[in-house]
Amino acid sequence: KAGVTQTPRYLIKTRGQQVTLSCSPISGHRSVSWYQQTPGQGLQFLFEYFSETQRNKGNFPGRFSGRQFSNSRSEMNVSTLELGDSALYLCASSLGPRQGGNTEAFFGQGTRLTVV
Amino acid sequence: AQKVTQAQTEISVVEKEDVTLDCVYETRDTTYYLFWYKQPPSGELVFLIRRNSFDEQNEISGRYSWNFQKSTSSFNFTITASQVVDSAVYFCALSVTNTGNQFYFGTGTSLTVIP
């Protein structure tokens, strides 16, 4: 069974540019969440998508956006990049809401974004 | 509000020693879920265990064991007879049903096992 695939693995962008990151979840998983990981702030939740709808959003500015497609693949976009956006962006795949409660999430290897 | 505290930032042990990683959580929800993840240098978070708030049974999986105590809001993780391959950053996380599958992570404990 294939794991969570994130592309690209590494990215270097200039301040002011925009970037799109992609995540393909595990087959059959309908929930995709995104996290930002930095040495200073740790792991912070960006948003969660389930069945193409944003289910929850973290405390990030509107420059950070995402979407989910009908095949559950997800993209996140960051516009007008700032130096502070340099981070490891992790995608998490899970089954989604079910009777047994919140489920474990499986993470991709992340996209390492460097803003210069 | 939900919060997870991992007070140990870094731990070093000699191979074959036992080590316990501490995790303390805060939530007012009565239904919640606790997780442990391992992050090796490759970057991805590897799922280790999930526990719901109604199941206080301790669990053992090979050299790994977990101690869940609601009375002290703790969910500690013990590695027995540590090995060099256990070197990684370990994260404890909490989720509650009314915020979807959002995970609240602790700051992580970096474990180094010295051969």
Short mmCIF file of C-alpha atoms in Angstrom, two decimals:
data_model
loop_
_atom_site.label_atom_id
_atom_site.label_comp_id
_atom_site.label_asym_id
_atom_site.label_seq_id
_atom_site.Cartn_x
_atom_site.Cartn_y
_atom_site.Cartn_z
CA LYS A 1 0.00 0.00 0.00
CA ALA A 2 1.52 3.31 -1.07
CA GLY A 3 2.13 5.90 1.60
CA VAL A 4 1.53 9.63 1.55
CA THR A 5 3.32 11.34 -1.31
CA GLN A 6 4.31 14.97 -1.18
CA THR A 7 5.82 16.89 -4.05
CA PRO A 8 8.17 18.53 -4.47
CA ARG A 9 10.52 17.45 -1.68
CA TYR A 10 12.59 20.64 -1.80
CA LEU A 11 11.80 24.11 -3.03
CA ILE A 12 13.62 27.42 -3.04
CA LYS A 13 11.60 30.55 -3.67
CA THR A 14 12.15 34.28 -3.52
CA ARG A 15 10.28 36.63 -1.22
CA GLY A 16 7.05 37.80 -2.80
CA GLN A 17 6.61 34.75 -4.99
CA GLN A 18 3.89 32.17 -4.52
CA VAL A 19 4.20 28.42 -4.18
CA THR A 20 1.95 25.38 -4.53
CA LEU A 21 2.63 22.14 -2.68
CA SER A 22 0.95 18.85 -3.48
CA CYS A 23 -0.11 15.88 -1.39
CA SER A 24 -1.48 12.51 -2.48
CA PRO A 25 -3.01 10.67 0.48
CA ILE A 26 -3.16 6.95 1.09
CA SER A 27 -5.71 5.25 -1.12
CA GLY A 28 -9.09 5.23 0.61
CA HIS A 29 -8.24 8.09 2.96
CA ARG A 30 -10.50 11.09 2.56
CA SER A 31 -9.05 13.48 5.10
CA VAL A 32 -5.93 15.50 4.43
CA SER A 33 -4.35 17.89 6.92
CA TRP A 34 -1.40 20.21 6.53
CA TYR A 35 1.15 21.20 9.16
CA GLN A 36 4.01 23.65 9.23
CA GLN A 37 7.11 22.65 11.17
CA THR A 38 9.76 25.19 12.19
CA PRO A 39 12.47 25.04 14.86
CA GLY A 40 10.93 27.98 16.70
CA GLN A 41 7.21 27.18 16.56
CA GLY A 42 7.27 23.41 16.27
CA LEU A 43 4.41 21.63 14.51
CA GLN A 44 1.49 23.92 13.77
CA PHE A 45 -1.80 22.96 12.18
CA LEU A 46 -2.69 24.78 8.96
CA PHE A 47 -5.96 23.21 7.79
CA GLU A 48 -7.86 19.98 7.28
CA TYR A 49 -9.88 18.95 4.25
CA PHE A 50 -12.44 16.20 4.07
CA SER A 51 -14.48 15.38 0.97
CA GLU A 52 -13.28 18.55 -0.77
CA THR A 53 -14.43 20.78 2.11
CA GLN A 54 -12.27 22.62 4.57
CA ARG A 55 -13.21 21.17 7.93
CA ASN A 56 -10.94 23.15 10.18
CA LYS A 57 -8.37 25.91 9.92
CA GLY A 58 -5.44 26.90 12.09
CA ASN A 59 -4.27 30.37 13.00
CA PHE A 60 -2.43 31.35 9.84
CA PRO A 61 -2.87 34.41 7.62
CA GLY A 62 -5.00 34.30 4.51
CA ARG A 63 -1.87 33.95 2.38
CA PHE A 64 -2.07 30.27 3.23
CA SER A 65 -4.82 28.43 1.40
CA GLY A 66 -5.61 24.93 0.32
CA ARG A 67 -7.99 22.77 -1.57
CA GLN A 68 -8.89 19.15 -2.02
CA PHE A 69 -9.90 17.42 -5.21
CA SER A 70 -12.48 14.71 -5.79
CA ASN A 71 -9.73 12.05 -5.71
CA SER A 72 -8.73 13.32 -2.23
CA ARG A 73 -5.45 14.77 -3.45
CA SER A 74 -4.75 18.11 -1.86
CA GLU A 75 -2.76 21.22 -2.63
CA MET A 76 -1.74 24.08 -0.45
CA ASN A 77 -0.76 27.48 -1.73
CA VAL A 78 1.22 30.23 -0.09
CA SER A 79 1.11 33.62 -1.77
CA THR A 80 3.44 36.58 -1.28
CA LEU A 81 6.10 34.49 0.42
CA GLU A 82 7.95 35.85 3.42
CA LEU A 83 11.25 34.73 4.88
CA GLY A 84 9.38 33.36 7.89
CA ASP A 85 7.51 30.92 5.68
CA SER A 86 10.66 28.83 5.38
CA ALA A 87 9.69 25.53 6.96
CA LEU A 88 8.99 21.86 6.50
CA TYR A 89 5.40 21.45 5.33
CA LEU A 90 3.90 18.11 6.24
CA CYS A 91 0.79 16.52 4.86
CA ALA A 92 -1.20 14.02 6.92
CA SER A 93 -3.64 11.48 5.54
CA SER A 94 -6.38 9.83 7.56
CA LEU A 95 -9.68 8.03 7.09
CA GLY A 96 -11.78 10.95 8.27
CA PRO A 97 -14.76 11.06 10.63
CA ARG A 98 -16.07 7.72 11.73
CA GLN A 99 -17.85 6.11 14.64
CA GLY A 100 -14.68 5.02 16.34
CA GLY A 101 -13.58 8.61 16.75
CA ASN A 102 -10.54 10.48 15.57
CA THR A 103 -8.11 8.27 13.78
CA GLU A 104 -4.37 8.18 13.49
CA ALA A 105 -2.83 10.16 10.65
CA PHE A 106 -0.07 9.05 8.36
CA PHE A 107 2.41 11.65 7.28
CA GLY A 108 4.39 12.26 4.14
CA GLN A 109 8.09 13.12 4.13
CA GLY A 110 7.26 16.77 3.71
CA THR A 111 8.25 19.60 1.43
CA ARG A 112 11.19 21.65 2.62
CA LEU A 113 10.50 25.24 1.54
CA THR A 114 13.25 27.81 1.70
CA VAL A 115 12.40 31.45 1.05
CA VAL A 116 15.35 33.69 0.18
CA ALA B 1 -8.01 24.92 24.79
CA GLN B 2 -5.83 21.91 24.19
CA LYS B 3 -2.20 21.70 25.12
CA VAL B 4 0.54 19.08 25.16
CA THR B 5 3.72 19.48 27.15
CA GLN B 6 6.89 17.49 26.64
CA ALA B 7 9.23 18.92 29.22
CA GLN B 8 12.26 16.91 28.11
CA THR B 9 13.86 18.65 25.17
CA GLU B 10 16.80 16.32 24.69
CA ILE B 11 17.72 12.97 26.21
CA SER B 12 20.88 10.92 25.69
CA VAL B 13 21.18 7.32 26.78
CA VAL B 14 23.67 4.56 26.23
CA GLU B 15 22.51 1.66 24.13
CA LYS B 16 20.53 -1.00 26.04
CA GLU B 17 19.42 1.45 28.69
CA ASP B 18 15.71 2.01 29.26
CA VAL B 19 14.33 5.48 28.66
CA THR B 20 10.98 7.12 29.41
CA LEU B 21 9.63 10.07 27.47
CA ASP B 22 7.13 12.19 29.35
CA CYS B 23 3.93 13.70 27.97
CA VAL B 24 1.40 15.78 29.88
CA TYR B 25 -1.78 16.99 28.21
CA GLU B 26 -4.53 19.48 28.95
CA THR B 27 -8.08 19.41 27.64
CA ARG B 28 -11.57 20.00 28.97
CA ASP B 29 -13.09 17.53 26.53
CA THR B 30 -14.10 14.21 27.98
CA THR B 31 -13.52 12.41 24.69
CA TYR B 32 -10.05 12.81 23.31
CA TYR B 33 -7.30 10.86 21.63
CA LEU B 34 -3.61 10.65 22.36
CA PHE B 35 -0.85 9.72 19.96
CA TRP B 36 2.88 9.21 19.81
CA TYR B 37 4.88 9.82 16.66
CA LYS B 38 8.54 9.30 15.82
CA GLN B 39 10.37 11.66 13.46
CA PRO B 40 13.65 10.28 12.11
CA PRO B 41 16.05 12.54 10.19
CA SER B 42 14.18 11.78 6.95
CA GLY B 43 11.41 14.06 8.19
CA GLU B 44 8.21 12.07 8.04
CA LEU B 45 6.28 11.47 11.22
CA VAL B 46 5.89 7.76 11.90
CA PHE B 47 2.77 6.71 13.79
CA LEU B 48 3.44 4.65 16.92
CA ILE B 49 0.24 4.48 18.95
CA ARG B 50 -3.28 5.88 19.36
CA ARG B 51 -5.20 5.78 22.62
CA ASN B 52 -8.69 7.11 23.38
CA SER B 53 -9.68 8.71 26.65
CA PHE B 54 -11.85 5.80 27.70
CA ASP B 55 -9.11 3.23 27.47
CA GLU B 56 -6.56 3.54 30.25
CA GLN B 57 -5.01 0.16 29.67
CA ASN B 58 -1.30 0.28 29.28
CA GLU B 59 0.08 -1.13 26.08
CA ILE B 60 3.24 -2.96 25.17
CA SER B 61 4.53 -3.47 21.66
CA GLY B 62 7.89 -5.16 21.57
CA ARG B 63 10.39 -2.85 23.26
CA TYR B 64 7.85 -0.02 23.41
CA SER B 65 5.34 0.52 26.17
CA TRP B 66 2.92 3.30 27.02
CA ASN B 67 1.50 4.33 30.36
CA PHE B 68 -1.75 6.35 30.23
CA GLN B 69 -2.91 7.90 33.50
CA LYS B 70 -5.95 10.17 33.38
CA SER B 71 -5.50 11.12 37.03
CA THR B 72 -2.25 12.91 36.18
CA SER B 73 -3.13 13.71 32.52
CA SER B 74 -0.03 11.88 31.39
CA PHE B 75 0.74 9.53 28.53
CA ASN B 76 4.32 8.42 28.94
CA PHE B 77 6.35 6.33 26.52
CA THR B 78 9.07 3.89 27.54
CA ILE B 79 11.64 2.28 25.30
CA THR B 80 13.23 -0.78 26.85
CA ALA B 81 16.78 -1.81 25.92
CA SER B 82 17.23 1.18 23.62
CA GLN B 83 19.00 0.81 20.29
CA VAL B 84 20.79 3.27 18.04
CA VAL B 85 17.90 3.06 15.57
CA ASP B 86 15.65 4.57 18.25
CA SER B 87 17.47 7.88 17.88
CA ALA B 88 14.87 10.37 16.62
CA VAL B 89 12.56 13.13 17.77
CA TYR B 90 9.43 11.83 19.46
CA PHE B 91 6.19 13.79 19.53
CA CYS B 92 3.16 13.36 21.71
CA ALA B 93 -0.12 14.67 20.25
CA LEU B 94 -3.72 15.20 21.27
CA SER B 95 -6.90 15.47 19.24
CA VAL B 96 -10.50 16.15 20.23
CA THR B 97 -13.59 15.43 18.19
CA ASN B 98 -14.91 18.98 17.95
CA THR B 99 -11.85 20.18 16.03
CA GLY B 100 -11.86 17.42 13.47
CA ASN B 101 -8.68 15.48 13.13
CA GLN B 102 -6.49 18.43 14.13
CA PHE B 103 -3.50 17.33 16.17
CA TYR B 104 -2.08 19.44 18.97
CA PHE B 105 1.57 18.48 19.16
CA GLY B 106 4.03 18.82 21.97
CA THR B 107 7.42 20.36 21.25
CA GLY B 108 9.06 16.97 20.92
CA THR B 109 11.84 15.13 22.72
CA SER B 110 15.05 14.48 20.84
CA LEU B 111 16.42 11.10 21.83
CA THR B 112 20.01 10.13 21.11
CA VAL B 113 21.09 6.57 21.76
CA ILE B 114 24.86 6.29 22.05
CA PRO B 115 26.43 3.01 20.94
#
